[in-house]
CSV table of C-alpha atoms in Angstrom, one decimal:
chain,number,residue,atom,x,y,z
A,1,MET,CA,-104.2,-59.1,87.0
A,2,ALA,CA,-105.4,-57.1,83.7
A,3,GLU,CA,-108.3,-55.3,83.8
A,4,LYS,CA,-111.0,-57.1,81.5
A,5,THR,CA,-113.1,-54.6,79.0
A,6,ASP,CA,-115.9,-57.0,78.0
A,7,PRO,CA,-117.8,-59.2,80.2
A,8,PRO,CA,-117.0,-63.1,81.2
A,9,VAL,CA,-118.6,-65.0,78.1
A,10,ILE,CA,-121.6,-67.2,80.0
A,11,LEU,CA,-123.3,-69.2,77.4
A,12,GLY,CA,-124.6,-71.9,75.4
A,13,HIS,CA,-122.2,-74.3,74.0
A,14,ASN,CA,-121.7,-76.3,70.4
A,15,LEU,CA,-121.2,-79.6,72.6
A,16,TRP,CA,-121.1,-81.4,69.2
A,17,GLY,CA,-118.7,-79.7,67.2
A,18,THR,CA,-118.0,-80.0,63.7
A,19,LEU,CA,-118.4,-83.3,61.3
A,20,THR,CA,-115.2,-84.1,60.4
A,21,HIS,CA,-113.6,-87.4,60.4
A,22,HIS,CA,-110.2,-86.9,58.9
A,23,PHE,CA,-107.4,-88.1,61.4
A,24,GLY,CA,-103.8,-86.9,60.0
A,25,SER,CA,-100.9,-88.6,59.3
A,26,ASP,CA,-97.8,-90.2,61.3
A,27,LEU,CA,-95.4,-86.8,60.7
A,28,HIS,CA,-92.3,-86.0,62.7
A,29,HIS,CA,-92.9,-82.5,63.8
A,30,HIS,CA,-90.1,-81.4,61.2
A,31,ASP,CA,-92.3,-83.0,58.3
A,32,VAL,CA,-95.4,-81.2,59.1
A,33,ALA,CA,-95.4,-78.6,55.8
A,34,ASP,CA,-93.5,-77.1,53.8
A,35,GLY,CA,-90.4,-79.6,54.3
A,36,PRO,CA,-87.9,-81.1,56.4
A,37,ASP,CA,-86.3,-77.6,57.4
A,38,ARG,CA,-89.2,-76.1,58.8
A,39,ILE,CA,-90.1,-76.2,62.5
A,40,TYR,CA,-93.7,-76.6,63.8
A,41,MET,CA,-94.6,-74.6,66.7
A,42,ASP,CA,-98.6,-74.9,66.5
A,43,TYR,CA,-99.6,-77.4,68.6
A,44,ASN,CA,-102.1,-75.6,70.0
A,45,ALA,CA,-104.0,-75.2,66.7
A,46,THR,CA,-103.6,-79.2,65.9
A,47,THR,CA,-101.0,-81.8,66.6
A,48,PRO,CA,-100.3,-85.2,64.4
A,49,VAL,CA,-101.3,-88.5,65.2
A,50,ASP,CA,-99.3,-90.5,67.3
A,51,PRO,CA,-97.8,-93.2,65.5
A,52,GLU,CA,-99.5,-95.8,68.2
A,53,VAL,CA,-102.8,-94.3,67.5
A,54,VAL,CA,-102.2,-94.7,63.8
A,55,ARG,CA,-101.9,-98.0,64.4
A,56,VAL,CA,-104.8,-99.0,66.3
A,57,VAL,CA,-106.7,-96.6,63.6
A,58,THR,CA,-105.8,-98.7,61.1
A,59,ASP,CA,-106.4,-102.1,63.1
A,60,ALA,CA,-109.9,-101.3,63.7
A,61,LEU,CA,-110.4,-100.4,60.2
A,62,THR,CA,-109.1,-103.8,59.0
A,63,GLU,CA,-110.3,-106.0,61.6
A,64,ALA,CA,-113.3,-103.9,63.7
A,65,TRP,CA,-115.2,-103.0,59.9
A,66,GLY,CA,-118.9,-104.5,61.2
A,67,ASN,CA,-121.2,-102.5,62.4
A,68,PRO,CA,-121.2,-102.3,66.3
A,69,SER,CA,-124.8,-102.8,66.4
A,70,SER,CA,-124.0,-106.8,65.4
A,71,ASN,CA,-123.8,-109.8,66.5
A,72,TYR,CA,-121.0,-111.8,64.3
A,73,LEU,CA,-117.3,-111.3,65.0
A,74,PRO,CA,-116.6,-107.8,62.8
A,75,GLY,CA,-119.8,-106.2,64.6
A,76,LEU,CA,-118.6,-108.1,68.3
A,77,LYS,CA,-115.3,-106.5,67.9
A,78,ALA,CA,-116.1,-103.3,67.2
A,79,ARG,CA,-118.6,-103.3,70.1
A,80,ASP,CA,-115.6,-104.0,72.8
A,81,ILE,CA,-113.1,-101.5,70.7
A,82,ILE,CA,-115.9,-98.8,71.2
A,83,TYR,CA,-116.2,-100.0,75.3
A,84,HIS,CA,-112.6,-100.2,76.0
A,85,SER,CA,-112.5,-96.8,74.0
A,86,ARG,CA,-115.1,-95.3,76.2
A,87,ASP,CA,-113.7,-96.7,79.5
A,88,THR,CA,-110.1,-95.5,79.1
A,89,ILE,CA,-112.0,-91.8,77.8
A,90,ALA,CA,-114.3,-91.5,80.9
A,91,ARG,CA,-110.7,-92.5,83.3
A,92,MET,CA,-108.5,-90.0,81.2
A,93,VAL,CA,-111.0,-87.3,82.6
A,94,GLY,CA,-112.2,-88.8,86.1
A,95,GLY,CA,-115.3,-90.3,85.4
A,96,LYS,CA,-117.1,-93.7,84.1
A,97,ALA,CA,-117.8,-95.1,80.6
A,98,ALA,CA,-121.2,-94.7,81.0
A,99,ASP,CA,-120.4,-90.5,81.1
A,100,ILE,CA,-118.7,-90.5,77.4
A,101,ILE,CA,-120.9,-89.6,74.5
A,102,PHE,CA,-118.8,-89.5,71.4
A,103,THR,CA,-118.8,-86.7,69.2
A,104,SER,CA,-117.2,-85.6,65.4
A,105,GLY,CA,-115.0,-83.0,67.1
A,106,GLY,CA,-115.2,-79.6,69.5
A,107,THR,CA,-115.7,-76.0,69.1
A,108,GLU,CA,-114.0,-73.4,71.1
A,109,VAL,CA,-115.8,-69.8,72.6
A,110,THR,CA,-114.8,-68.1,75.7
A,111,ALA,CA,-112.4,-65.6,76.4
A,112,ARG,CA,-110.2,-65.2,79.9
A,113,VAL,CA,-112.4,-65.0,83.2
A,114,GLU,CA,-112.8,-64.0,87.0
A,115,VAL,CA,-114.6,-65.7,89.6
A,116,GLU,CA,-116.5,-62.7,90.6
A,117,ASP,CA,-117.3,-61.5,87.0
A,118,VAL,CA,-118.6,-64.7,86.4
A,119,ILE,CA,-120.9,-64.7,89.7
A,120,ALA,CA,-121.8,-61.3,88.9
A,121,ALA,CA,-123.3,-62.2,85.3
A,122,ILE,CA,-125.5,-65.2,86.4
A,123,ARG,CA,-129.1,-64.1,86.4
A,124,PRO,CA,-132.5,-65.6,87.9
A,125,THR,CA,-133.0,-67.4,84.6
A,126,THR,CA,-129.2,-68.7,84.1
A,127,SER,CA,-129.2,-72.4,83.7
A,128,LEU,CA,-125.8,-73.2,82.1
A,129,VAL,CA,-122.4,-71.7,82.6
A,130,SER,CA,-119.7,-72.8,80.2
A,131,ILE,CA,-116.0,-71.3,80.0
A,132,MET,CA,-113.1,-73.0,78.2
A,133,LEU,CA,-110.6,-74.7,80.9
A,134,ALA,CA,-107.4,-73.1,79.0
A,135,ASN,CA,-107.6,-70.5,76.8
A,136,ASN,CA,-105.9,-71.2,73.2
A,137,GLU,CA,-104.1,-68.6,72.5
A,138,THR,CA,-102.9,-67.1,76.1
A,139,GLY,CA,-102.8,-70.8,77.6
A,140,ILE,CA,-103.8,-68.8,80.7
A,141,ILE,CA,-105.9,-71.7,83.1
A,142,MET,CA,-109.6,-70.7,84.0
A,143,PRO,CA,-110.2,-71.0,87.7
A,144,ILE,CA,-112.6,-73.2,87.1
A,145,LYS,CA,-113.2,-75.2,90.5
A,146,ASP,CA,-113.2,-71.7,91.7
A,147,ILE,CA,-116.1,-70.6,89.4
A,148,CYS,CA,-117.6,-74.4,90.3
A,149,GLN,CA,-117.8,-73.8,94.0
A,150,ARG,CA,-119.3,-70.4,94.0
A,151,VAL,CA,-121.9,-71.8,91.6
A,152,ARG,CA,-122.9,-74.4,93.8
A,153,GLU,CA,-123.4,-71.8,96.4
A,154,VAL,CA,-125.6,-69.9,94.4
A,155,ASN,CA,-127.8,-73.2,93.7
A,156,LYS,CA,-128.3,-73.9,97.3
A,157,GLN,CA,-129.8,-69.9,97.5
A,158,ARG,CA,-132.0,-70.3,94.8
A,159,ALA,CA,-135.7,-71.0,94.8
A,160,ALA,CA,-137.0,-74.0,94.0
A,161,SER,CA,-138.8,-73.2,90.9
A,162,ALA,CA,-135.5,-71.8,89.6
A,163,PRO,CA,-133.6,-74.0,86.9
A,164,LYS,CA,-130.2,-75.7,88.9
A,165,ILE,CA,-127.0,-73.8,87.1
A,166,LEU,CA,-125.3,-76.8,85.3
A,167,LEU,CA,-121.2,-76.3,84.3
A,168,HIS,CA,-119.8,-76.9,81.3
A,169,THR,CA,-116.3,-76.9,80.5
A,170,ASP,CA,-114.2,-76.6,77.3
A,171,ALA,CA,-111.1,-79.0,77.5
A,172,ALA,CA,-109.9,-79.2,74.3
A,173,GLN,CA,-106.5,-76.8,75.3
A,174,ALA,CA,-106.0,-78.4,78.3
A,175,ILE,CA,-106.3,-82.6,78.0
A,176,GLY,CA,-102.9,-83.8,77.3
A,177,LYS,CA,-100.9,-80.7,78.8
A,178,ILE,CA,-102.0,-80.8,82.7
A,179,ARG,CA,-104.7,-82.9,84.7
A,180,VAL,CA,-107.8,-82.8,84.3
A,181,ASP,CA,-110.6,-84.1,86.8
A,182,ALA,CA,-114.5,-83.5,86.1
A,183,HIS,CA,-115.0,-84.2,90.2
A,184,GLU,CA,-112.0,-82.6,91.3
A,185,LEU,CA,-113.3,-79.4,89.0
A,186,GLY,CA,-117.0,-80.0,89.8
A,187,VAL,CA,-118.2,-79.6,86.4
A,188,ASP,CA,-121.2,-81.4,84.6
A,189,TYR,CA,-119.9,-81.4,81.3
A,190,ILE,CA,-116.2,-81.5,79.8
A,191,THR,CA,-115.8,-81.3,75.8
A,192,ILE,CA,-112.3,-83.6,74.7
A,193,VAL,CA,-111.3,-83.0,71.3
A,194,GLY,CA,-108.7,-85.5,70.2
A,195,HIS,CA,-106.7,-83.4,67.6
A,196,LYS,CA,-105.3,-81.8,70.4
A,197,PHE,CA,-103.5,-84.8,72.1
A,198,TYR,CA,-102.1,-86.2,69.2
A,199,GLY,CA,-105.7,-88.4,68.0
A,200,PRO,CA,-108.3,-88.4,65.4
A,201,ARG,CA,-110.5,-85.3,64.9
A,202,ILE,CA,-113.2,-86.6,66.6
A,203,GLY,CA,-114.4,-85.6,70.0
A,204,ALA,CA,-116.3,-86.8,73.2
A,205,LEU,CA,-118.5,-85.3,75.6
A,206,PHE,CA,-118.3,-86.1,79.5
A,207,VAL,CA,-121.3,-86.0,80.9
A,208,ASN,CA,-121.5,-86.8,84.8
A,209,ASP,CA,-124.3,-89.6,85.2
A,210,PRO,CA,-125.8,-88.3,81.8
A,211,GLY,CA,-129.4,-88.4,81.5
A,212,THR,CA,-130.0,-89.1,85.7
A,213,THR,CA,-128.1,-86.5,87.6
A,214,THR,CA,-127.2,-84.4,84.7
A,215,PRO,CA,-129.4,-83.6,81.8
A,216,VAL,CA,-128.2,-84.1,78.1
A,217,TYR,CA,-130.4,-84.4,75.8
A,218,PRO,CA,-130.0,-85.4,71.7
A,219,LEU,CA,-129.7,-83.1,68.4
A,220,PHE,CA,-130.3,-86.0,66.3
A,221,PHE,CA,-133.1,-88.4,66.1
A,222,GLY,CA,-132.8,-92.1,64.6
A,223,GLY,CA,-131.1,-94.8,66.2
A,224,GLY,CA,-130.6,-95.5,69.4
A,225,GLN,CA,-126.7,-95.7,69.7
A,226,GLU,CA,-125.0,-93.8,72.8
A,227,HIS,CA,-127.9,-94.1,74.6
A,228,ASN,CA,-130.0,-92.4,72.6
A,229,PHE,CA,-128.0,-89.1,73.1
A,230,ARG,CA,-126.4,-89.4,69.6
A,231,PRO,CA,-127.9,-91.9,67.2
A,232,GLY,CA,-125.8,-92.8,64.0
A,233,THR,CA,-123.8,-96.2,63.5
A,234,GLU,CA,-120.4,-95.6,65.6
A,235,ASN,CA,-117.2,-94.4,63.8
A,236,THR,CA,-115.1,-97.8,65.6
A,237,ALA,CA,-111.8,-96.5,63.9
A,238,MET,CA,-111.9,-92.8,65.1
A,239,ILE,CA,-113.1,-94.1,68.5
A,240,ALA,CA,-110.4,-96.8,68.9
A,241,GLY,CA,-107.9,-93.7,67.8
A,242,LEU,CA,-109.4,-91.3,70.6
A,243,GLY,CA,-109.1,-94.3,73.0
A,244,LYS,CA,-105.8,-95.1,72.0
A,245,ALA,CA,-104.2,-91.5,73.0
A,246,ALA,CA,-106.2,-90.9,75.6
A,247,GLU,CA,-104.3,-93.9,77.2
A,248,LEU,CA,-101.5,-92.4,76.3
A,249,VAL,CA,-102.0,-89.3,78.5
A,250,SER,CA,-102.8,-91.3,81.3
A,251,SER,CA,-99.9,-93.4,81.4
A,252,ASN,CA,-97.5,-90.3,80.5
A,253,LEU,CA,-99.2,-87.1,81.6
A,254,ALA,CA,-96.0,-86.3,84.0
A,255,GLU,CA,-93.6,-86.9,81.8
A,256,TYR,CA,-95.5,-84.7,79.0
A,257,GLU,CA,-96.1,-81.9,81.3
A,258,ALA,CA,-92.7,-81.6,82.4
A,259,HIS,CA,-91.7,-81.6,79.0
A,260,PHE,CA,-93.8,-78.5,78.1
A,261,LEU,CA,-92.6,-76.7,80.6
A,262,ASP,CA,-89.1,-77.1,80.1
A,263,ILE,CA,-89.1,-76.1,76.9
A,264,ARG,CA,-91.3,-73.3,77.5
A,265,CYS,CA,-89.1,-71.9,79.6
A,266,TYR,CA,-86.2,-72.3,77.5
A,267,LEU,CA,-87.8,-71.0,74.6
A,268,GLU,CA,-89.0,-67.7,77.0
A,269,GLN,CA,-85.4,-67.5,78.3
A,270,LYS,CA,-83.9,-67.8,74.9
A,271,LEU,CA,-86.5,-64.6,73.3
A,272,LEU,CA,-85.2,-62.5,76.3
A,273,ALA,CA,-81.5,-63.3,75.8
A,274,VAL,CA,-81.3,-62.6,72.1
A,275,PHE,CA,-84.1,-59.7,72.2
A,276,GLY,CA,-83.9,-57.7,75.5
A,277,ARG,CA,-86.5,-57.3,77.8
A,278,ASP,CA,-87.2,-54.0,76.1
A,279,LYS,CA,-88.0,-55.9,72.9
A,280,ILE,CA,-90.0,-58.7,74.8
A,281,ARG,CA,-93.3,-58.4,76.1
A,282,TYR,CA,-94.9,-61.8,77.4
A,283,ASN,CA,-99.3,-61.7,77.2
A,284,SER,CA,-99.4,-64.8,79.3
A,285,HIS,CA,-97.7,-63.3,82.4
A,286,PHE,CA,-100.6,-62.1,85.1
A,287,PRO,CA,-100.2,-62.1,88.7
A,288,GLY,CA,-102.3,-65.4,90.1
A,289,SER,CA,-102.8,-67.0,86.8
A,290,ASP,CA,-101.7,-70.2,86.2
A,291,ILE,CA,-100.4,-70.9,82.4
A,292,LEU,CA,-100.3,-74.1,80.3
A,293,PRO,CA,-97.1,-75.3,80.4
A,294,ASN,CA,-96.5,-75.5,76.6
A,295,THR,CA,-98.2,-72.3,75.2
A,296,CYS,CA,-96.0,-69.0,74.8
A,297,ASN,CA,-97.7,-66.0,73.6
A,298,VAL,CA,-95.1,-63.2,73.0
A,299,SER,CA,-94.6,-59.8,71.0
A,300,ILE,CA,-91.8,-58.5,69.7
A,301,LEU,CA,-92.0,-55.1,69.8
A,302,GLY,CA,-91.3,-52.6,67.0
A,303,ARG,CA,-92.7,-50.6,63.8
A,304,GLY,CA,-93.5,-53.3,61.2
A,305,LEU,CA,-93.0,-56.2,63.3
A,306,GLN,CA,-97.0,-57.1,63.5
A,307,GLY,CA,-96.8,-61.0,64.2
A,308,ARG,CA,-98.2,-61.9,60.1
A,309,ARG,CA,-95.7,-60.0,59.1
A,310,VAL,CA,-92.9,-61.8,61.2
A,311,LEU,CA,-94.4,-65.3,60.3
A,312,SER,CA,-94.8,-64.9,56.8
A,313,THR,CA,-91.3,-63.9,56.4
A,314,CYS,CA,-89.5,-66.7,59.3
A,315,ARG,CA,-88.0,-69.2,57.1
A,316,ARG,CA,-87.9,-71.8,59.7
A,317,LEU,CA,-90.8,-71.3,62.2
A,318,LEU,CA,-94.6,-72.3,61.7
A,319,ALA,CA,-96.5,-70.7,64.4
A,320,SER,CA,-99.8,-68.6,64.7
A,321,VAL,CA,-101.4,-65.4,66.0
A,322,GLY,CA,-103.8,-66.9,67.4
A,323,ALA,CA,-106.6,-69.1,67.3
A,324,ALA,CA,-106.3,-70.8,64.0
A,325,CYS,CA,-110.2,-71.0,63.9
A,326,HIS,CA,-110.1,-67.0,63.3
A,327,SER,CA,-107.5,-66.8,60.6
A,328,ASP,CA,-109.3,-64.6,58.3
A,329,ARG,CA,-109.3,-61.6,60.7
A,330,GLY,CA,-106.2,-60.2,58.6
A,331,ASP,CA,-104.2,-57.6,60.5
A,332,GLN,CA,-106.5,-57.3,63.4
A,333,PRO,CA,-105.2,-58.0,66.5
A,334,SER,CA,-106.5,-61.1,68.9
A,335,HIS,CA,-109.3,-59.8,70.8
A,336,ILE,CA,-108.9,-62.1,73.6
A,337,LEU,CA,-105.3,-60.0,74.2
A,338,LEU,CA,-107.2,-57.0,73.8
A,339,ASN,CA,-109.7,-57.7,76.4
A,340,CYS,CA,-106.8,-58.8,79.0
A,341,GLY,CA,-105.4,-55.3,78.6
A,342,ILE,CA,-102.9,-56.1,76.3
A,343,PRO,CA,-102.3,-52.8,74.5
A,344,TYR,CA,-103.2,-52.4,70.9
A,345,HIS,CA,-99.6,-52.3,69.3
A,346,VAL,CA,-98.8,-54.9,71.1
A,347,ALA,CA,-101.7,-57.3,70.4
A,348,THR,CA,-100.6,-56.4,66.9
A,349,ASN,CA,-97.4,-58.2,67.2
A,350,ALA,CA,-98.4,-61.1,68.6
A,351,LEU,CA,-97.0,-64.4,68.4
A,352,ARG,CA,-98.6,-67.6,69.6
A,353,ILE,CA,-95.7,-70.5,69.9
A,354,SER,CA,-97.1,-73.8,71.4
A,355,VAL,CA,-94.5,-76.9,71.8
A,356,GLY,CA,-95.2,-80.5,71.4
A,357,ARG,CA,-94.0,-83.5,72.4
A,358,SER,CA,-91.1,-83.7,70.1
A,359,THR,CA,-89.9,-80.2,69.9
A,360,SER,CA,-86.5,-79.7,71.3
A,361,HIS,CA,-83.8,-77.3,73.0
A,362,GLU,CA,-82.5,-77.4,69.7
A,363,ASP,CA,-85.7,-76.9,68.1
A,364,VAL,CA,-86.1,-73.6,70.2
A,365,ASP,CA,-82.2,-72.4,69.3
A,366,ILE,CA,-82.9,-72.5,65.8
A,367,VAL,CA,-86.5,-70.9,65.7
A,368,VAL,CA,-85.2,-68.1,68.0
A,369,GLU,CA,-82.0,-67.5,65.4
A,370,ASP,CA,-84.8,-67.3,62.6
A,371,LEU,CA,-86.9,-65.0,64.7
A,372,ARG,CA,-84.1,-62.6,65.3
A,373,ASP,CA,-82.8,-62.9,61.3
A,374,THR,CA,-86.9,-62.3,60.4
A,375,VAL,CA,-86.8,-59.0,62.9
A,376,GLU,CA,-83.5,-57.7,61.4
A,377,GLN,CA,-84.6,-58.7,57.8
A,378,LEU,CA,-88.1,-56.4,58.8
A,379,GLU,CA,-86.5,-53.5,60.7
A,380,ARG,CA,-83.7,-52.4,57.8
A,381,MET,CA,-86.9,-52.7,55.2
A,382,ASN,CA,-88.7,-49.8,58.0
C-alpha cells in the first residue's frame, strides 16, 4: 500500500450536515445536463432521484401534508409515513427504527487510513473516531470493521475514568453500492445521505440505541420531535422519499453492485485498450484495498492533460476531478491522492469517473471515444 504523508483524520464530525431540501428531478442520466448528447458519469457527486422516489414524495406532499404531531387524518398519515420510513432506513443498515434520527443532509470529512495509524493516533482524551466508510474520490473502502475491533480492545484496557471511544462512519458513498451493516461493522454512528443513492437531499443518522447505549445530544432546541434529539416539524415528503430509496437499496443491492462492477471493469479495460498501459494510471488500485464497484479514479498521463482541462474539452463526458464540494481548488491536485502517495503530475491529471444504475457498455464506448478525441486534440495544441 502507498505510504501516507499525513496522519489519519480522527475528529468530531458534522453529523447534521447542511440545510437543504431540494430533491432533484426524474431524469435519465443522458438528460442530466447540457442536452441529450451528454453522458453523466459523476454519480459520486449526486444521483438523479429514482422515479419511484419521486412518486412517493409527490404522494406525501398531496396526501400527508398534515403536521405529524397532530391527531387528525392528514397528520396521522404523515406520522405513519415517517415511522415506516424510519423502519425501512434502519433495516437497510442493520438497525431498528428507534436508532434513526432524521437530519437535513450529511458532510464528508476524512482521508484514506490504515488500522495501525488510527490506533497510534488515539490519545487518553480521545472520545470519538470518525472515518468515512468509502472515500468519495478514490472509492477505497476503509477497514472500518478492523478499526472497530481494535478500538474495542483499547476501550477494555482503558482506566475507568477515561472516556469510552465511540466510532462514527460516514457511509454516504457506500450505501447503495455495497452492503452496510452497523452491527457487522461495529460502529456506534452512521451518516446516511439520500442524494447519493437516488433519494432526496435529506439525511439520517444511525445511532446504536440512542441516549442509552450510545450518547447523542441535540444541536437545536424546541419541540420534542425525533425523541428530542432534533426538534422541528418533520419534513414528511423528504422522509418518505428517503424511506423509498432505502427500500430500493435493500431489495436490489446485489443487482446494483453487480451492474456497477461490470460497468467499471469494462470502462477500465476500454481505457487500457485505447490508451495503453504506459499512458493510463489507476489511482485506486492498491494491494490489499477494496474499492467501490462504481468508482474509477484514473489519470491520462501527458503534458497538458490536466483533469480539469480534459473535462472542459470533452464533448460528451460529464465527470469531475474529485470531490464536488472541493471544486473551487482550481488546478491544484487532490490532497487525497497526494496523501495516498500518487505523484503530483499524476494527481493533477486525475479524473473521477463514477457510474450509475443506468450506465451501459454503450455509454462507456462513447465516453472512451470522447476522451481519446479530447486527448488527441490537446496533444496537438501542445
